């Protein structure tokens, strides 16, 4: 069975590579993936799959039903690009497929995810007679901060699904490897905007004003005690102030300062307690100085928690296909992913596909304008496609009947 999969992967690989380059040339932002989803629909339709489109504006769900009854596995790829101007000196530009759209770029590898899942759909559709159960292909819009997984789920993307699998390009991991976590994999990602409202005045008479700048500085410092003094040292948490803006002239007391930040956690109880903790600190500092405040705290993506059984299945299948030395078990990441919504509803596993150029010491990370996953394409795309198809083909999954 593995040989049959490998043969079909080799056959479809050139087309997958060219489609990925096409997606890269034509990046589309969240909920704008009209051209991308059109290409996806055309490809899947030619395979004879059941296709639903227009989900959450641009999402696509395709179903491959095997010839025998069995379980249902969902494979997910995200399609959206980022508002990033691509650098002109890295791999894509050198090889003639840089972004053609000013200010937009596939800087997070979603073009790769989408093209590879099309390849997997092709391989498995050619093995339909061997499939027991259903393979569901989820082409999701708007992963980058807008939660495109939610409308997909509302449209029934994981209804009746026994296992969901998602992956992401991993530039910190060597090409040809897979990295995963057992249990918590990625953090909950929450955000806040805070305004400190003082009273402006002349810089020579601070006693007649309420200076928002030193008050904001005290708030920033005090917020750092949340992790150091309010969170169990054995728990993971991050409170980061990412922007701060205030003042407009050197001799004017700033009447207002605005800052934005992010809070990252894994534990649900801890996560739910932190909005009140943040506000308690802000209120105390503001009251002490006679200032007011406005706090907007938004709960964003929950934590991605890999199902232990699903992680074990992926780990075993990947080891059989790639070799045990190419499968890494890693600590969880404080980054976030809306794959979390799928994992809240069905057993799921999210993993990283290594794409760091072999031997490279310096490399561009995700969201960089120079991000260029290793284009030893026949190695890393083939590895992922084989692993994706190969783990479905494990007898233990109950999804494929071996010949």
mmCIF file of C-alpha atoms in Angstrom, residues 55 60 110 118 133 169 177 293 335 345 367:
data_model
loop_
_atom_site.group_PDB
_atom_site.id
_atom_site.type_symbol
_atom_site.label_atom_id
_atom_site.label_comp_id
_atom_site.label_asym_id
_atom_site.label_seq_id
_atom_site.Cartn_x
_atom_site.Cartn_y
_atom_site.Cartn_z
ATOM 1 C CA UNK A 55 -18.500 28.394 3.302
ATOM 2 C CA UNK A 60 -14.440 24.627 0.617
ATOM 3 C CA UNK A 110 -0.639 28.641 3.512
ATOM 4 C CA UNK A 118 -4.849 19.074 -3.164
ATOM 5 C CA UNK A 133 -14.858 5.268 5.610
ATOM 6 C CA UNK A 169 5.164 24.804 7.886
ATOM 7 C CA UNK A 177 11.017 16.133 9.662
ATOM 8 C CA UNK A 293 -9.047 54.027 31.823
ATOM 9 C CA UNK A 335 1.903 30.918 19.215
ATOM 10 C CA UNK A 345 -14.959 19.365 19.074
ATOM 11 C CA UNK A 367 5.479 36.152 8.752
#
